[in-house]
Short mmCIF file of C-alpha atoms and ligand atoms in Angstrom, two decimals:
data_model
loop_
_atom_site.label_atom_id
_atom_site.label_comp_id
_atom_site.label_asym_id
_atom_site.label_seq_id
_atom_site.Cartn_x
_atom_site.Cartn_y
_atom_site.Cartn_z
CA MET R 1 0.00 0.00 0.00
CA THR R 2 1.25 3.43 -0.94
CA ALA R 3 -0.45 6.80 -0.81
CA ILE R 4 -1.59 8.15 -4.16
CA TRP R 5 -1.60 11.56 -5.81
CA SER R 6 -4.02 11.37 -8.71
CA VAL R 7 -5.58 13.82 -11.13
CA ASP R 8 -8.79 13.32 -13.08
CA SER R 9 -7.79 14.59 -16.55
CA ASP R 10 -11.33 15.25 -17.75
CA ALA R 11 -12.18 17.19 -14.62
CA PHE R 12 -8.97 19.21 -15.01
CA LEU R 13 -9.86 20.07 -18.61
CA GLU R 14 -13.48 20.91 -17.78
CA ASN R 15 -12.34 23.22 -15.01
CA ALA R 16 -9.86 24.95 -17.32
CA LYS R 17 -12.62 25.60 -19.84
CA LYS R 18 -14.94 26.90 -17.16
CA VAL R 19 -12.26 29.22 -15.76
CA LYS R 20 -11.33 30.46 -19.21
CA ASN R 21 -14.93 31.52 -19.78
CA GLN R 22 -14.04 32.26 -23.41
CA GLN R 23 -11.75 35.05 -22.25
CA PRO R 24 -8.22 35.38 -23.65
CA MET R 25 -6.01 33.74 -21.08
CA MET R 26 -2.32 33.42 -20.31
CA ALA R 27 -1.96 30.28 -18.22
CA VAL R 28 0.65 30.54 -15.47
CA VAL R 29 2.56 27.25 -15.42
CA LYS R 30 5.36 28.11 -12.99
CA ASN R 31 6.72 25.57 -10.51
CA ASN R 32 5.85 22.54 -12.60
CA ALA R 33 2.38 23.95 -13.26
CA TYR R 34 1.63 24.35 -9.57
CA HIS R 35 2.95 20.80 -9.29
CA TYR R 36 0.21 19.32 -11.48
CA GLY R 37 2.93 18.49 -14.02
CA LEU R 38 4.13 20.93 -16.68
CA GLU R 39 3.63 18.65 -19.66
CA PHE R 40 0.20 17.46 -18.50
CA ALA R 41 -1.01 20.99 -17.76
CA VAL R 42 0.23 22.56 -21.00
CA LYS R 43 -1.45 19.82 -23.04
CA GLN R 44 -4.76 20.24 -21.22
CA PHE R 45 -4.64 24.02 -21.50
CA LEU R 46 -3.99 23.77 -25.24
CA LYS R 47 -7.08 21.57 -25.47
CA ALA R 48 -9.03 24.20 -23.54
CA GLY R 49 -8.06 26.76 -26.18
CA ILE R 50 -5.30 28.52 -24.24
CA ASP R 51 -2.28 29.39 -26.39
CA THR R 52 -0.33 31.75 -24.14
CA PHE R 53 1.76 30.61 -21.17
CA SER R 54 3.92 32.19 -18.55
CA THR R 55 6.40 30.93 -16.02
CA THR R 56 9.21 32.21 -13.83
CA SER R 57 12.03 29.90 -14.93
CA LEU R 58 13.84 29.82 -18.24
CA LYS R 59 14.13 26.04 -18.04
CA GLU R 60 10.36 25.73 -17.88
CA ALA R 61 9.86 28.34 -20.59
CA VAL R 62 12.06 26.31 -22.94
CA ARG R 63 10.10 23.17 -22.09
CA VAL R 64 6.81 24.95 -22.81
CA ARG R 65 8.23 26.04 -26.16
CA GLU R 66 8.93 22.36 -26.98
CA LEU R 67 5.43 21.32 -25.91
CA ALA R 68 3.67 24.19 -27.65
CA PRO R 69 5.67 25.30 -30.71
CA ASN R 70 3.14 27.93 -31.75
CA ALA R 71 2.31 29.35 -28.33
CA THR R 72 3.33 32.68 -26.90
CA VAL R 73 5.63 31.96 -23.96
CA PHE R 74 6.25 34.73 -21.45
CA LEU R 75 9.03 34.61 -18.88
CA MET R 76 8.05 36.64 -15.80
CA ASN R 77 11.59 36.80 -14.39
CA ALA R 78 14.40 38.61 -16.15
CA VAL R 79 17.34 36.35 -17.01
CA TYR R 80 20.79 36.83 -18.48
CA ASP R 81 20.97 33.90 -20.87
CA PHE R 82 19.88 36.06 -23.79
CA ASP R 83 20.71 33.55 -26.52
CA THR R 84 18.43 30.88 -25.08
CA VAL R 85 15.59 33.39 -24.76
CA ARG R 86 16.08 34.50 -28.37
CA GLU R 87 16.49 31.02 -29.85
CA ASN R 88 13.28 29.83 -28.21
CA GLU R 89 11.33 32.96 -29.08
CA ILE R 90 10.47 33.55 -25.48
CA HIS R 91 8.97 36.86 -24.45
CA MET R 92 10.53 38.26 -21.30
CA THR R 93 9.81 40.92 -18.72
CA LEU R 94 11.78 44.16 -18.73
CA PRO R 95 12.18 44.53 -14.97
CA SER R 96 13.88 47.89 -14.34
CA LEU R 97 15.56 50.93 -15.80
CA LYS R 98 18.95 49.63 -14.63
CA TYR R 99 18.45 46.32 -16.42
CA TYR R 100 17.39 48.12 -19.57
CA TYR R 101 20.45 50.36 -19.76
CA GLU R 102 22.84 47.54 -18.87
CA HIS R 103 21.38 45.06 -21.32
CA LYS R 104 19.60 46.91 -24.10
CA ASN R 105 22.14 45.65 -26.60
CA ASP R 106 22.01 42.08 -25.29
CA LEU R 107 18.23 42.17 -25.75
CA HIS R 108 18.32 42.53 -29.53
CA GLY R 109 15.62 40.49 -31.22
CA ILE R 110 13.93 39.65 -27.90
CA HIS R 111 10.29 40.48 -27.24
CA VAL R 112 10.02 42.33 -23.93
CA HIS R 113 7.04 43.30 -21.82
CA LEU R 114 7.51 46.47 -19.76
CA GLU R 115 6.62 45.74 -16.16
CA PHE R 116 5.06 48.25 -13.77
CA GLU R 117 6.20 47.64 -10.20
CA ASN R 118 3.13 48.55 -8.13
CA LEU R 119 2.62 47.54 -4.47
CA LEU R 120 4.36 44.16 -4.57
CA HIS R 121 7.79 45.76 -5.14
CA ARG R 122 9.20 42.54 -6.55
CA SER R 123 10.07 43.76 -10.02
CA GLY R 124 9.23 46.44 -12.56
CA PHE R 125 9.54 50.12 -13.35
CA LYS R 126 8.84 52.39 -10.41
CA THR R 127 6.92 55.09 -12.23
CA LEU R 128 5.19 56.06 -15.45
CA ASP R 129 8.16 58.39 -16.06
CA GLU R 130 10.57 55.46 -16.10
CA ILE R 131 8.41 53.62 -18.63
CA GLN R 132 8.16 56.71 -20.80
CA GLU R 133 11.94 57.12 -20.59
CA VAL R 134 12.47 53.61 -21.96
CA LEU R 135 9.88 54.07 -24.69
CA GLN R 136 11.60 57.27 -25.76
CA ASP R 137 15.13 55.91 -25.56
CA HIS R 138 14.02 52.89 -27.55
CA GLN R 139 12.34 55.04 -30.18
CA GLN R 140 15.52 57.09 -30.59
CA ASN R 141 17.71 54.02 -30.79
CA SER R 142 18.60 53.77 -34.47
CA ASN R 143 20.12 50.31 -34.11
CA GLN R 144 18.42 48.08 -36.69
CA ASP R 145 18.57 45.03 -34.49
CA LYS R 146 17.18 46.09 -31.13
CA MET R 147 14.77 44.64 -28.61
CA ILE R 148 11.10 44.49 -29.52
CA ILE R 149 8.60 46.04 -27.13
CA SER R 150 5.62 43.69 -27.28
CA GLY R 151 3.90 43.99 -23.95
CA LEU R 152 3.01 45.95 -20.85
CA TRP R 153 2.11 44.30 -17.57
CA THR R 154 1.87 44.42 -13.82
CA HIS R 155 1.14 42.03 -10.97
CA PHE R 156 -1.31 42.69 -8.15
CA GLY R 157 -0.21 41.77 -4.64
CA TYR R 158 -3.54 42.39 -2.91
CA ALA R 159 -6.28 41.08 -5.20
CA ASP R 160 -7.26 38.41 -2.67
CA GLU R 161 -7.54 40.92 0.19
CA PHE R 162 -10.99 42.27 0.97
CA GLY R 163 -12.03 45.03 3.34
CA VAL R 164 -8.79 46.94 2.78
CA PRO R 165 -8.08 49.56 0.10
CA GLU R 166 -4.84 48.11 -1.32
CA TYR R 167 -6.33 46.34 -4.31
CA ASP R 168 -8.23 49.45 -5.38
CA HIS R 169 -5.01 51.43 -5.05
CA GLU R 170 -2.82 49.11 -7.10
CA ARG R 171 -5.57 48.68 -9.67
CA ALA R 172 -6.05 52.45 -10.02
CA ALA R 173 -2.28 53.10 -10.23
CA TRP R 174 -1.93 50.52 -12.98
CA LEU R 175 -4.92 51.73 -15.01
CA GLU R 176 -3.56 55.27 -14.80
CA VAL R 177 -0.22 54.12 -16.25
CA LEU R 178 -1.89 52.00 -18.91
CA ASN R 179 -4.41 54.60 -20.01
CA THR R 180 -1.84 57.37 -20.15
CA LEU R 181 0.44 55.31 -22.39
CA LEU R 182 -2.45 54.31 -24.66
CA ASP R 183 -3.62 57.94 -24.84
CA GLU R 184 -0.10 58.91 -25.89
CA GLY R 185 -0.50 56.57 -28.84
CA HIS R 186 1.67 53.71 -27.66
CA HIS R 187 0.62 50.24 -28.69
CA PHE R 188 1.33 46.92 -27.01
CA ASP R 189 0.45 43.54 -28.49
CA LEU R 190 0.04 42.04 -25.02
CA ILE R 191 -1.36 43.80 -21.97
CA HIS R 192 -1.93 41.69 -18.87
CA ALA R 193 -2.36 42.18 -15.16
CA GLN R 194 -4.97 39.95 -13.56
CA ASN R 195 -4.12 36.94 -11.46
CA SER R 196 -6.94 34.58 -10.46
CA ALA R 197 -8.25 36.75 -7.64
CA SER R 198 -8.34 39.88 -9.78
CA TYR R 199 -9.90 38.01 -12.69
CA TYR R 200 -12.80 36.81 -10.52
CA ARG R 201 -13.14 40.12 -8.71
CA GLU R 202 -13.62 41.79 -12.06
CA GLY R 203 -16.41 39.36 -12.95
CA GLN R 204 -14.37 36.61 -14.68
CA VAL R 205 -13.48 38.91 -17.56
CA VAL R 206 -10.33 40.71 -18.63
CA LEU R 207 -10.10 44.41 -17.77
CA PRO R 208 -10.65 46.96 -20.58
CA HIS R 209 -7.75 47.22 -23.09
CA HIS R 210 -6.13 44.08 -21.64
CA THR R 211 -5.33 41.27 -24.05
CA HIS R 212 -5.08 38.50 -21.42
CA ALA R 213 -5.80 37.54 -17.85
CA ARG R 214 -2.71 35.89 -16.36
CA VAL R 215 -4.30 33.13 -14.31
CA GLY R 216 -2.75 30.39 -12.22
CA ILE R 217 -4.46 28.80 -9.22
CA ALA R 218 -8.03 28.89 -10.56
CA LEU R 219 -6.93 26.86 -13.58
CA TYR R 220 -5.62 24.26 -11.14
CA GLY R 221 -8.94 23.98 -9.34
CA SER R 222 -8.57 26.09 -6.22
CA ARG R 223 -10.48 29.26 -5.39
CA PRO R 224 -8.34 32.37 -4.84
CA TYR R 225 -10.65 33.69 -2.12
CA SER R 226 -13.32 32.18 0.11
CA SER R 227 -16.43 34.10 -0.92
CA LEU R 228 -16.36 32.42 -4.35
CA ASP R 229 -18.83 29.57 -4.74
CA GLU R 230 -17.27 26.09 -4.78
CA GLU R 231 -19.04 25.26 -8.05
CA VAL R 232 -17.26 28.08 -9.86
CA ILE R 233 -13.88 26.33 -9.70
CA GLN R 234 -13.45 22.56 -9.39
CA GLN R 235 -10.62 20.46 -8.03
CA SER R 236 -9.43 17.47 -10.04
CA LEU R 237 -6.78 16.29 -7.58
CA THR R 238 -7.18 13.45 -5.09
CA VAL R 239 -4.60 12.61 -2.43
CA LYS R 240 -5.40 9.47 -0.57
CA ALA R 241 -3.67 6.97 1.68
CA ASN R 242 -4.53 3.70 3.45
CA VAL R 243 -5.23 2.44 6.93
CA ILE R 244 -2.36 0.09 7.74
CA GLN R 245 -3.92 -1.09 11.01
CA VAL R 246 -6.27 0.15 13.74
CA ARG R 247 -4.85 0.15 17.30
CA ASP R 248 -6.57 0.39 20.67
CA VAL R 249 -5.07 2.84 23.15
CA GLN R 250 -6.16 3.84 26.64
CA GLN R 251 -6.67 7.08 28.52
CA GLY R 252 -3.33 8.67 29.36
CA ASP R 253 -1.37 6.86 26.65
CA TYR R 254 0.91 9.17 24.74
CA CYS R 255 1.02 8.31 21.06
CA GLY R 256 3.50 9.39 18.44
CA TYR R 257 6.92 10.93 18.99
CA SER R 258 7.48 12.94 22.14
CA TRP R 259 3.96 12.98 23.57
CA ALA R 260 2.47 14.09 20.24
CA PHE R 261 -1.05 12.97 21.22
CA GLU R 262 -2.38 12.22 24.68
CA THR R 263 -5.29 9.78 24.63
CA GLN R 264 -8.33 11.21 26.38
CA ASN R 265 -10.57 8.16 26.69
CA ASP R 266 -10.22 4.42 27.23
CA ASN R 267 -10.71 2.19 24.21
CA THR R 268 -9.75 4.89 21.76
CA LYS R 269 -9.13 3.61 18.27
CA LEU R 270 -6.23 5.07 16.30
CA ALA R 271 -5.91 4.30 12.62
CA VAL R 272 -2.28 4.22 11.52
CA VAL R 273 -2.19 5.72 8.02
CA ASP R 274 0.59 5.47 5.46
CA VAL R 275 1.10 9.14 4.61
CA GLY R 276 2.99 11.93 6.39
CA TYR R 277 4.86 15.17 6.02
CA GLY R 278 7.49 13.33 4.00
CA ASP R 279 4.83 12.95 1.33
CA GLY R 280 4.07 16.65 1.54
CA ILE R 281 1.12 16.85 3.92
CA LEU R 282 1.58 20.21 5.65
CA ARG R 283 1.89 20.10 9.42
CA THR R 284 -0.95 22.61 9.74
CA ARG R 285 -3.17 20.27 7.74
CA ALA R 286 -2.89 17.70 10.55
CA GLN R 287 -4.92 19.97 12.84
CA HIS R 288 -7.97 18.99 10.78
CA GLU R 289 -9.65 15.81 9.54
CA ALA R 290 -9.26 12.96 7.10
CA LEU R 291 -12.12 11.34 5.20
CA ILE R 292 -12.60 7.59 5.67
CA ASN R 293 -15.61 5.74 4.19
CA GLY R 294 -17.36 9.07 3.65
CA LYS R 295 -16.92 10.34 7.22
CA ARG R 296 -14.48 12.89 8.59
CA TYR R 297 -12.27 11.82 11.48
CA PRO R 298 -9.75 13.96 13.38
CA ILE R 299 -6.04 13.59 12.63
CA ARG R 300 -4.18 13.24 15.93
CA ALA R 301 -0.51 13.16 14.99
CA LEU R 302 1.61 13.65 11.89
CA MET R 303 4.92 11.91 11.34
CA MET R 304 7.21 11.67 8.34
CA SER R 305 5.54 8.63 6.76
CA HIS R 306 2.54 8.07 9.02
CA MET R 307 -0.34 9.77 10.66
CA PHE R 308 -2.73 8.78 13.43
CA VAL R 309 -6.41 9.33 12.86
CA GLU R 310 -8.87 8.79 15.68
CA VAL R 311 -11.60 6.54 14.33
CA ASP R 312 -14.52 4.37 15.43
CA ASP R 313 -15.58 0.75 14.90
CA ASN R 314 -16.49 1.43 11.28
CA VAL R 315 -12.87 1.85 10.19
CA HIS R 316 -10.66 -1.11 9.34
CA ALA R 317 -7.25 -1.97 7.98
CA GLN R 318 -6.95 -1.29 4.24
CA ASP R 319 -9.69 1.37 4.20
CA GLN R 320 -8.86 4.39 2.08
CA VAL R 321 -8.05 7.69 3.78
CA VAL R 322 -8.69 10.80 1.75
CA LEU R 323 -6.69 13.93 2.51
CA TYR R 324 -7.84 15.86 -0.53
CA ASN R 325 -10.51 15.32 -3.18
CA GLU R 326 -13.42 17.20 -4.72
CA ASP R 327 -15.27 17.13 -1.38
CA MET R 328 -12.24 17.84 0.76
CA ARG R 329 -10.62 20.58 -1.18
CA ILE R 330 -7.23 22.18 -0.90
CA ASP R 331 -8.93 25.59 -0.80
CA GLU R 332 -11.17 24.58 2.13
CA TYR R 333 -8.03 24.10 4.21
CA THR R 334 -6.35 27.19 2.82
CA PHE R 335 -9.29 29.20 4.11
CA LYS R 336 -8.96 27.42 7.48
CA GLY R 337 -5.39 28.69 7.73
CA VAL R 338 -3.40 25.64 6.61
CA GLY R 339 -1.37 27.70 4.12
CA ALA R 340 -1.78 29.04 0.59
CA ASN R 341 -3.32 26.67 -1.98
CA SER R 342 -0.08 26.72 -3.93
CA GLU R 343 1.91 25.99 -0.77
CA GLN R 344 0.14 22.67 -0.15
CA LEU R 345 0.25 21.77 -3.84
CA SER R 346 3.96 22.53 -4.08
CA ALA R 347 4.80 20.46 -1.03
CA MET R 348 3.42 17.19 -2.47
CA ASN R 349 6.24 14.69 -2.85
CA HIS R 350 5.91 13.19 -6.30
CA ASP R 351 8.76 10.78 -5.64
CA SER R 352 7.26 9.12 -2.59
CA LEU R 353 3.60 9.20 -3.66
CA ILE R 354 2.25 7.11 -6.51
CA LYS R 355 1.46 9.65 -9.21
CA GLU R 356 -1.32 8.95 -11.68
CA TYR R 357 -3.41 10.77 -14.23
CA ARG R 358 -6.81 9.16 -14.69
C1 PLP V 401 1.92 33.24 -9.77
C2 PLP V 401 1.67 34.43 -10.57
C3 PLP V 401 0.43 34.63 -11.21
C4 PLP V 401 -0.75 33.71 -11.00
O1 PLP V 401 -1.35 33.95 -9.75
P1 PLP V 401 -2.60 33.08 -9.26
O2 PLP V 401 -2.99 33.73 -7.99
O3 PLP V 401 -2.11 31.70 -9.07
O4 PLP V 401 -3.62 33.19 -10.31
C5 PLP V 401 0.29 35.72 -12.04
N1 PLP V 401 1.31 36.58 -12.21
C6 PLP V 401 2.49 36.44 -11.60
C7 PLP V 401 3.56 37.43 -11.83
C8 PLP V 401 2.71 35.38 -10.75
O5 PLP V 401 3.91 35.25 -10.14
#
């Protein structure tokens, strides 16, 4: 018996189509497509009619290019391996004025998207003035073989925060930059800003003048914020393990390493389950339940390869123990404080779990 990580391919595709909502979409496939598998995800997204992808690593961008020869591939991090970017026709962010002046000659023939920094402060031009400076310098650059300005973009850091003004601020600052540049007559083939939270906050449509929404987590079946209905986004992932044996313990018995769980009642039944943090179950997840034969039972201790679940007479050796499925969703536990959706997805150990696509 080994715990299983499994994805229902049809459900994944159906969700992607539903999220896309016939809007132009750039699928974010960073970190091995949120750990759903880069190759699997790109193929499903192509089937869903998505032909534009973005990631943070050049290695992944090159792999996407192989998988999708005709797609637009956008690299959200600036890199210094200019030849690889050029040879693979990868679009790349232009992350600062300093980078531009240091590398404008290296960037010849490369499609760049000017990035506006905004509240996240991770990357991008600080002000409209800086962007205008680049546009002007570029226009005056008489070099025949120079970089190609193809896009304009930003990233929102607060789209999943409600009851605070930050999202409205970053949204307004961005639209001001965008509209000013468009009013000045500048044109960009690609304009993109919205992550999943922003996309849904705006009514599951792209903002005016934008060519794409740049969506990640929703495409992978988790809701970016809790007030969204569960039906709107559907999870295709199941993570399940097995009951190895059920043990009786008595009041006062300490179970697990170093007094992990103190038994409260006599004749308590603990199911020993073959999954643990070594398989990627977050420690915070163990403060909640596991689903056995359709019923939720409390997890009592988490170890590297095992967990204890307190059960009743209805649970037996070899029963399946669900940690995540369509009824026990990653996002449910995110909203209970376990950690970001992407954090739990990223932690899954694909080497120790059996990995299958159904
Ligand atoms: C991860 C990421 C996204 C996607 O965000 P989700 O919340 O998963 O939709 C979009 N843009 C950038 C720059 C990112 O790093």
